[in-house]
mmCIF file of C-alpha atoms and ligand atoms in Angstrom:
data_model
loop_
_atom_site.group_PDB
_atom_site.id
_atom_site.type_symbol
_atom_site.label_atom_id
_atom_site.label_comp_id
_atom_site.label_asym_id
_atom_site.label_seq_id
_atom_site.Cartn_x
_atom_site.Cartn_y
_atom_site.Cartn_z
ATOM 1 C CA MET A 701 74.075 -159.362 22.546
ATOM 2 C CA GLY A 702 71.827 -159.289 19.112
ATOM 3 C CA CYS A 703 72.673 -162.306 16.218
ATOM 4 C CA ARG A 704 75.086 -162.156 13.863
ATOM 5 C CA ILE A 705 74.734 -164.298 10.656
ATOM 6 C CA VAL A 706 76.490 -165.223 7.732
ATOM 7 C CA LEU A 707 74.176 -167.035 5.281
ATOM 8 C CA LEU A 708 76.564 -169.474 3.410
ATOM 9 C CA GLY A 709 75.636 -171.172 -0.163
ATOM 10 C CA MET A 710 76.370 -171.436 -3.431
ATOM 11 C CA PRO A 711 75.159 -168.926 -6.193
ATOM 12 C CA GLY A 712 71.264 -169.505 -6.637
ATOM 13 C CA ALA A 713 70.901 -170.949 -3.135
ATOM 14 C CA GLY A 714 68.502 -168.734 -2.133
ATOM 15 C CA LYS A 715 70.826 -166.559 0.184
ATOM 16 C CA GLY A 716 69.199 -163.198 -0.835
ATOM 17 C CA THR A 717 65.484 -164.659 -0.756
ATOM 18 C CA GLN A 718 66.301 -165.848 2.764
ATOM 19 C CA ALA A 719 68.294 -162.793 4.090
ATOM 20 C CA GLU A 720 65.429 -160.309 3.145
ATOM 21 C CA GLN A 721 62.692 -161.801 5.309
ATOM 22 C CA LEU A 722 64.949 -162.791 8.033
ATOM 23 C CA ALA A 723 65.878 -159.452 8.386
ATOM 24 C CA GLN A 724 62.653 -157.996 8.475
ATOM 25 C CA ALA A 725 61.750 -160.921 11.191
ATOM 26 C CA LEU A 726 64.488 -159.777 13.110
ATOM 27 C CA GLY A 727 65.040 -155.920 12.624
ATOM 28 C CA VAL A 728 68.857 -156.368 11.532
ATOM 29 C CA PRO A 729 70.499 -155.032 8.601
ATOM 30 C CA HIS A 730 70.665 -157.561 5.939
ATOM 31 C CA VAL A 731 74.105 -156.764 4.339
ATOM 32 C CA ALA A 732 75.049 -158.439 0.373
ATOM 33 C CA SER A 733 78.039 -157.459 -0.420
ATOM 34 C CA GLY A 734 76.974 -158.366 -4.109
ATOM 35 C CA ASP A 735 74.197 -155.726 -3.779
ATOM 36 C CA LEU A 736 76.965 -153.181 -2.264
ATOM 37 C CA PHE A 737 78.838 -153.455 -5.336
ATOM 38 C CA ARG A 738 75.896 -153.097 -7.699
ATOM 39 C CA GLU A 739 75.196 -150.224 -5.394
ATOM 40 C CA HIS A 740 78.538 -148.894 -6.483
ATOM 41 C CA LEU A 741 77.829 -149.552 -10.338
ATOM 42 C CA ASP A 742 74.860 -147.651 -10.591
ATOM 43 C CA LYS A 743 76.397 -145.142 -8.869
ATOM 44 C CA GLY A 744 79.729 -144.867 -11.497
ATOM 45 C CA THR A 745 82.152 -145.166 -8.183
ATOM 46 C CA GLU A 746 85.644 -146.014 -8.507
ATOM 47 C CA LEU A 747 85.125 -149.479 -6.481
ATOM 48 C CA GLY A 748 82.062 -149.869 -8.731
ATOM 49 C CA ARG A 749 84.327 -149.345 -11.866
ATOM 50 C CA GLN A 750 86.789 -151.728 -10.311
ATOM 51 C CA ALA A 751 84.369 -154.469 -9.299
ATOM 52 C CA ARG A 752 82.396 -154.154 -12.918
ATOM 53 C CA ALA A 753 84.541 -157.080 -14.819
ATOM 54 C CA TYR A 754 85.135 -159.337 -12.169
ATOM 55 C CA MET A 755 81.218 -159.509 -11.668
ATOM 56 C CA GLU A 756 80.184 -159.738 -15.507
ATOM 57 C CA ARG A 757 82.942 -162.647 -16.133
ATOM 58 C CA GLY A 758 81.595 -164.355 -12.852
ATOM 59 C CA ASP A 759 84.806 -164.398 -10.787
ATOM 60 C CA LEU A 760 85.424 -162.334 -7.371
ATOM 61 C CA VAL A 761 85.899 -159.238 -7.003
ATOM 62 C CA PRO A 762 89.748 -159.095 -5.256
ATOM 63 C CA ASP A 763 89.618 -159.584 -1.189
ATOM 64 C CA GLU A 764 91.794 -155.817 -0.346
ATOM 65 C CA VAL A 765 88.437 -154.471 -2.771
ATOM 66 C CA THR A 766 85.742 -156.624 -0.508
ATOM 67 C CA ILE A 767 86.746 -156.309 2.446
ATOM 68 C CA GLY A 768 87.446 -152.996 2.893
ATOM 69 C CA MET A 769 83.807 -152.284 1.305
ATOM 70 C CA VAL A 770 81.678 -154.862 3.719
ATOM 71 C CA ALA A 771 83.974 -153.778 6.973
ATOM 72 C CA GLU A 772 82.439 -149.882 6.278
ATOM 73 C CA ARG A 773 79.128 -151.359 6.195
ATOM 74 C CA ILE A 774 78.761 -153.369 9.281
ATOM 75 C CA ALA A 775 80.631 -150.586 11.549
ATOM 76 C CA ARG A 776 77.494 -148.453 11.011
ATOM 77 C CA PRO A 777 75.589 -147.729 13.851
ATOM 78 C CA ASP A 778 72.606 -149.725 12.475
ATOM 79 C CA CYS A 779 74.862 -153.289 12.143
ATOM 80 C CA ALA A 780 76.103 -152.694 16.275
ATOM 81 C CA ASN A 781 73.104 -155.642 17.566
ATOM 82 C CA GLY A 782 73.650 -157.443 14.382
ATOM 83 C CA PHE A 783 73.098 -157.788 10.800
ATOM 84 C CA ILE A 784 73.089 -161.038 8.756
ATOM 85 C CA LEU A 785 75.724 -161.025 5.912
ATOM 86 C CA ASP A 786 74.604 -162.786 2.462
ATOM 87 C CA GLY A 787 77.565 -163.177 -0.146
ATOM 88 C CA PHE A 788 80.606 -162.369 2.111
ATOM 89 C CA PRO A 789 82.679 -164.137 3.425
ATOM 90 C CA ARG A 790 83.231 -166.157 0.208
ATOM 91 C CA THR A 791 87.104 -166.563 0.584
ATOM 92 C CA VAL A 792 89.267 -168.261 3.724
ATOM 93 C CA ALA A 793 91.153 -164.949 3.800
ATOM 94 C CA GLN A 794 87.445 -162.775 3.872
ATOM 95 C CA ALA A 795 86.579 -165.054 6.794
ATOM 96 C CA GLU A 796 89.431 -164.660 9.041
ATOM 97 C CA ALA A 797 89.286 -160.794 8.241
ATOM 98 C CA LEU A 798 85.514 -160.868 9.549
ATOM 99 C CA GLU A 799 86.779 -163.068 12.495
ATOM 100 C CA ARG A 800 89.590 -160.094 13.119
ATOM 101 C CA LEU A 801 87.264 -157.501 12.721
ATOM 102 C CA LEU A 802 84.525 -158.482 15.032
ATOM 103 C CA LYS A 803 87.087 -159.672 17.712
ATOM 104 C CA GLY A 804 88.326 -156.205 17.715
ATOM 105 C CA ASN A 805 84.873 -154.659 18.663
ATOM 106 C CA GLY A 806 84.358 -157.739 21.296
ATOM 107 C CA THR A 807 82.024 -159.392 19.342
ATOM 108 C CA ALA A 808 81.921 -162.823 17.223
ATOM 109 C CA LEU A 809 79.346 -164.408 15.039
ATOM 110 C CA ASP A 810 76.638 -166.448 16.147
ATOM 111 C CA VAL A 811 76.018 -168.717 13.378
ATOM 112 C CA VAL A 812 76.376 -169.703 9.946
ATOM 113 C CA ALA A 813 73.589 -171.051 8.134
ATOM 114 C CA PHE A 814 74.883 -173.463 5.038
ATOM 115 C CA ILE A 815 71.902 -173.832 2.551
ATOM 116 C CA ARG A 816 72.500 -176.541 0.398
ATOM 117 C CA VAL A 817 71.311 -177.261 -3.155
ATOM 118 C CA ARG A 818 72.699 -179.441 -5.784
ATOM 119 C CA GLU A 819 74.373 -177.186 -8.719
ATOM 120 C CA GLU A 820 71.277 -178.336 -11.133
ATOM 121 C CA VAL A 821 68.648 -176.506 -9.100
ATOM 122 C CA ALA A 822 71.305 -173.778 -8.537
ATOM 123 C CA LEU A 823 71.400 -173.232 -12.288
ATOM 124 C CA ALA A 824 67.445 -173.474 -12.971
ATOM 125 C CA ARG A 825 66.837 -170.599 -10.439
ATOM 126 C CA LEU A 826 69.385 -168.580 -11.494
ATOM 127 C CA ALA A 827 68.416 -169.162 -15.295
ATOM 128 C CA GLY A 828 64.931 -167.551 -14.345
ATOM 129 C CA ARG A 829 65.791 -164.551 -11.772
ATOM 130 C CA TRP A 830 64.160 -161.357 -12.372
ATOM 131 C CA THR A 831 65.578 -158.398 -9.833
ATOM 132 C CA CYS A 832 63.645 -155.137 -8.926
ATOM 133 C CA ARG A 833 65.842 -152.282 -9.990
ATOM 134 C CA ASN A 834 64.220 -150.449 -7.356
ATOM 135 C CA CYS A 835 64.025 -151.973 -4.026
ATOM 136 C CA GLY A 836 66.241 -155.387 -5.087
ATOM 137 C CA ALA A 837 62.904 -157.530 -4.377
ATOM 138 C CA VAL A 838 64.113 -161.306 -6.158
ATOM 139 C CA TYR A 839 61.345 -163.053 -8.529
ATOM 140 C CA HIS A 840 61.638 -166.517 -10.220
ATOM 141 C CA THR A 841 59.603 -166.184 -13.522
ATOM 142 C CA LEU A 842 58.127 -170.098 -12.645
ATOM 143 C CA PHE A 843 59.337 -170.256 -8.639
ATOM 144 C CA ASN A 844 58.249 -167.057 -7.293
ATOM 145 C CA PRO A 845 56.252 -164.753 -9.825
ATOM 146 C CA PRO A 846 55.088 -161.473 -9.938
ATOM 147 C CA ARG A 847 51.889 -160.808 -9.948
ATOM 148 C CA GLN A 848 52.331 -158.775 -12.917
ATOM 149 C CA ALA A 849 55.020 -159.679 -15.101
ATOM 150 C CA GLY A 850 58.232 -157.019 -15.441
ATOM 151 C CA VAL A 851 56.750 -154.864 -12.484
ATOM 152 C CA CYS A 852 58.041 -155.633 -8.675
ATOM 153 C CA ASP A 853 54.942 -156.561 -6.082
ATOM 154 C CA ALA A 854 56.462 -154.974 -3.393
ATOM 155 C CA CYS A 855 57.099 -151.333 -4.784
ATOM 156 C CA GLY A 856 55.978 -151.301 -8.854
ATOM 157 C CA GLY A 857 59.358 -151.249 -9.589
ATOM 158 C CA GLU A 858 61.184 -152.324 -12.964
ATOM 159 C CA LEU A 859 61.844 -155.857 -13.347
ATOM 160 C CA TYR A 860 65.325 -156.545 -14.760
ATOM 161 C CA GLN A 861 67.831 -159.488 -15.336
ATOM 162 C CA ARG A 862 71.399 -158.911 -13.957
ATOM 163 C CA PRO A 863 74.593 -158.155 -16.055
ATOM 164 C CA ASP A 864 75.918 -161.685 -14.726
ATOM 165 C CA GLU A 865 72.659 -163.628 -15.852
ATOM 166 C CA THR A 866 74.318 -165.407 -18.663
ATOM 167 C CA GLU A 867 74.448 -168.639 -18.830
ATOM 168 C CA GLU A 868 78.838 -168.910 -18.847
ATOM 169 C CA ALA A 869 78.429 -166.188 -16.084
ATOM 170 C CA HIS A 870 76.697 -168.373 -13.814
ATOM 171 C CA ARG A 871 78.822 -171.508 -14.779
ATOM 172 C CA ARG A 872 81.441 -169.460 -14.081
ATOM 173 C CA ARG A 873 80.163 -168.492 -10.943
ATOM 174 C CA LEU A 874 79.341 -172.248 -9.587
ATOM 175 C CA GLN A 875 83.259 -173.361 -10.426
ATOM 176 C CA VAL A 876 84.784 -170.085 -8.829
ATOM 177 C CA TYR A 877 81.980 -171.095 -5.680
ATOM 178 C CA GLN A 878 83.472 -174.800 -5.749
ATOM 179 C CA GLN A 879 86.799 -173.431 -5.811
ATOM 180 C CA GLN A 880 87.105 -170.718 -3.420
ATOM 181 C CA THR A 881 83.973 -170.754 -1.078
ATOM 182 C CA ALA A 882 82.977 -174.246 -0.626
ATOM 183 C CA PRO A 883 86.107 -174.419 1.970
ATOM 184 C CA LEU A 884 84.574 -172.242 4.161
ATOM 185 C CA VAL A 885 82.086 -175.263 4.909
ATOM 186 C CA ASP A 886 84.608 -177.197 6.549
ATOM 187 C CA TYR A 887 86.415 -173.980 8.149
ATOM 188 C CA TYR A 888 83.190 -172.621 9.229
ATOM 189 C CA ARG A 889 82.210 -176.425 10.863
ATOM 190 C CA ARG A 890 85.723 -177.304 12.400
ATOM 191 C CA ALA A 891 84.815 -173.523 14.456
ATOM 192 C CA GLY A 892 81.664 -175.033 15.674
ATOM 193 C CA LEU A 893 79.396 -172.812 13.997
ATOM 194 C CA LEU A 894 78.113 -174.540 10.559
ATOM 195 C CA VAL A 895 74.133 -175.412 10.356
ATOM 196 C CA GLU A 896 73.241 -177.284 7.516
ATOM 197 C CA ILE A 897 69.789 -176.179 6.032
ATOM 198 C CA ASP A 898 67.993 -178.043 3.035
ATOM 199 C CA GLY A 899 67.621 -175.487 0.770
ATOM 200 C CA GLU A 900 65.746 -177.182 -2.214
ATOM 201 C CA GLN A 901 62.470 -176.917 -0.262
ATOM 202 C CA SER A 902 59.719 -174.385 -0.700
ATOM 203 C CA ILE A 903 61.079 -170.946 0.135
ATOM 204 C CA GLU A 904 58.878 -170.897 3.232
ATOM 205 C CA ASP A 905 59.951 -174.140 4.561
ATOM 206 C CA VAL A 906 63.519 -172.997 3.905
ATOM 207 C CA GLN A 907 62.262 -170.037 6.209
ATOM 208 C CA ALA A 908 61.362 -171.677 8.725
ATOM 209 C CA ASP A 909 64.202 -174.166 9.224
ATOM 210 C CA LEU A 910 66.160 -170.852 8.675
ATOM 211 C CA ARG A 911 64.282 -169.331 11.809
ATOM 212 C CA ALA A 912 64.456 -172.322 14.197
ATOM 213 C CA VAL A 913 68.577 -172.418 13.560
ATOM 214 C CA VAL A 914 68.577 -168.117 14.660
ATOM 215 C CA GLU A 915 66.661 -168.864 17.660
ATOM 216 C CA SER A 916 68.467 -171.639 18.800
ATOM 217 C CA ALA A 917 71.992 -169.870 18.209
ATOM 218 C CA CYS A 918 70.606 -166.508 19.619
ATOM 219 C CA GLY A 919 67.746 -167.125 21.694
ATOM 220 C CA SER A 920 64.140 -166.365 20.759
ATOM 221 C CA LEU A 921 62.944 -163.892 18.631
ATOM 222 C CA THR A 922 62.387 -160.647 20.275
ATOM 223 C CA ALA A 923 59.013 -159.856 21.234
ATOM 224 C CA GLU A 924 58.921 -156.579 18.874
ATOM 225 C CA SER A 925 60.473 -158.671 16.069
ATOM 226 C CA ALA A 926 58.060 -161.513 16.904
ATOM 227 C CA GLU A 927 55.119 -159.167 16.639
ATOM 228 C CA ARG A 928 56.080 -158.491 12.804
ATOM 229 C CA LEU A 929 56.209 -162.291 11.747
HETATM 230 P P1 AP5 B 976 76.095 -162.051 -5.490
HETATM 231 O O1 AP5 B 976 75.218 -160.566 -6.001
HETATM 232 O O2 AP5 B 976 76.868 -162.422 -4.237
HETATM 233 O O3 AP5 B 976 75.575 -163.270 -6.031
HETATM 234 P P2 AP5 B 976 75.806 -164.831 -5.822
HETATM 235 O O4 AP5 B 976 76.941 -165.375 -4.435
HETATM 236 O O5 AP5 B 976 76.416 -165.541 -6.652
HETATM 237 O O6 AP5 B 976 74.433 -165.249 -5.468
HETATM 238 P P3 AP5 B 976 72.853 -164.510 -5.832
HETATM 239 O O7 AP5 B 976 72.390 -163.517 -5.336
HETATM 240 O O8 AP5 B 976 73.527 -164.999 -7.032
HETATM 241 O O9 AP5 B 976 72.337 -166.162 -5.635
HETATM 242 P P4 AP5 B 976 71.091 -166.011 -3.909
HETATM 243 O O10 AP5 B 976 71.352 -167.780 -3.179
HETATM 244 O O11 AP5 B 976 71.208 -164.711 -3.427
HETATM 245 O O12 AP5 B 976 69.352 -166.922 -4.440
HETATM 246 P P5 AP5 B 976 68.388 -165.680 -4.936
HETATM 247 O O13 AP5 B 976 68.017 -165.675 -3.261
HETATM 248 O O14 AP5 B 976 68.792 -164.783 -5.509
HETATM 249 O O15 AP5 B 976 77.614 -161.746 -6.153
HETATM 250 C C1 AP5 B 976 77.530 -161.287 -7.603
HETATM 251 C C2 AP5 B 976 78.751 -161.240 -7.836
HETATM 252 O O16 AP5 B 976 79.560 -159.904 -6.893
HETATM 253 C C3 AP5 B 976 79.990 -162.111 -7.482
HETATM 254 O O17 AP5 B 976 79.572 -163.074 -8.607
HETATM 255 C C4 AP5 B 976 81.329 -161.422 -7.595
HETATM 256 O O18 AP5 B 976 81.770 -160.892 -8.613
HETATM 257 C C5 AP5 B 976 80.906 -160.247 -6.843
HETATM 258 N N1 AP5 B 976 80.655 -160.531 -5.651
HETATM 259 C C6 AP5 B 976 80.173 -160.544 -4.473
HETATM 260 N N2 AP5 B 976 80.431 -160.643 -3.349
HETATM 261 C C7 AP5 B 976 81.739 -160.758 -3.447
HETATM 262 C C8 AP5 B 976 82.250 -161.177 -2.050
HETATM 263 N N3 AP5 B 976 82.205 -162.096 -1.063
HETATM 264 N N4 AP5 B 976 84.179 -161.300 -2.874
HETATM 265 C C9 AP5 B 976 84.643 -161.430 -3.982
HETATM 266 N N5 AP5 B 976 83.500 -160.734 -4.689
HETATM 267 C C10 AP5 B 976 82.383 -160.795 -4.544
HETATM 268 O O19 AP5 B 976 67.463 -167.113 -5.474
HETATM 269 C C11 AP5 B 976 67.641 -167.169 -7.168
HETATM 270 C C12 AP5 B 976 66.876 -167.685 -7.764
HETATM 271 O O20 AP5 B 976 66.187 -168.710 -7.105
HETATM 272 C C13 AP5 B 976 65.492 -166.097 -7.583
HETATM 273 O O21 AP5 B 976 64.970 -166.136 -8.402
HETATM 274 C C14 AP5 B 976 64.936 -166.901 -6.400
HETATM 275 O O22 AP5 B 976 63.182 -165.784 -6.715
HETATM 276 C C15 AP5 B 976 64.830 -168.430 -6.445
HETATM 277 N N6 AP5 B 976 64.657 -169.011 -5.763
HETATM 278 C C16 AP5 B 976 64.884 -168.650 -4.293
HETATM 279 N N7 AP5 B 976 64.639 -169.869 -3.486
HETATM 280 C C17 AP5 B 976 63.541 -171.058 -3.634
HETATM 281 C C18 AP5 B 976 63.206 -171.988 -3.644
HETATM 282 N N8 AP5 B 976 63.635 -172.312 -2.106
HETATM 283 N N9 AP5 B 976 62.183 -172.504 -4.700
HETATM 284 C C19 AP5 B 976 62.489 -172.221 -5.681
HETATM 285 N N10 AP5 B 976 63.092 -170.847 -5.669
HETATM 286 C C20 AP5 B 976 64.041 -170.465 -5.259
HETATM 287 ZN ZN1 ZN B 977 60.696 -153.466 -5.833
#
């Protein structure tokens, strides 16, 4: 049982923002490959060292590094009842590896929610994003400002701009998305798993649509998780 969800969408579509809220409602972990890489960078691990240059340019980190890292994360006990994957898979090879991995555990994905936005919307969102250094919460100078500039509402941590938040890296990330990740939309449509959500609505409306999609794929939210809503 449980609910295994993939959030698909271009950089800036709002995957991280939505995943964070949904994870709290469902009581399952939010597994974001970008966040896992950033933890490795902060800790100065060998994996972080390998990933740094790719990330700063806006290129994908090679599949063999990425797949191993995510596989290790979703094998942990807190993912036994489900997870929300954000930013993974991003290539067909990653999607195939994920399918094999889950099959090996006798499980499978329940739904792939594709958060659709236009490129110009994604670019505007990326341009104003600030992230909490402490808890990873995401803000936007115009669309979702913190109560106090530079300070996280949730934990009081310092807000910073990610090193891949340059205009050049944003454009590169969108180009890489079109070339390597967009094919997953058809891949998951053919598998009968894809549901499309209009990502250009308010954060609250996108979340409401996403919860409806998850309920129809995984059954109604549990009493326990419904209480937390
Ligand atoms: P990653 O961290 O995954 O970045 P991304 O996919 O580029 O996604 P973002 O985090 O930029 O955007 P998002 O969709 O989560 O939007 P958010 O919610 O923040 O990856 C970074 C790098 O790591 C990659 O470039 C690559 O190098 C590497 N990597 C990661 N995964 C990999 C993989 N699987 N394979 C290989 N390499 C990998 O929202 C954006 C902004 O908009 C925020 O400011 C937010 O407040 C605002 N906002 C959100 N929703 C709304 C709304 N509805 N209305 C108005 N504003 C909104
Ligand atoms: Zn915080």
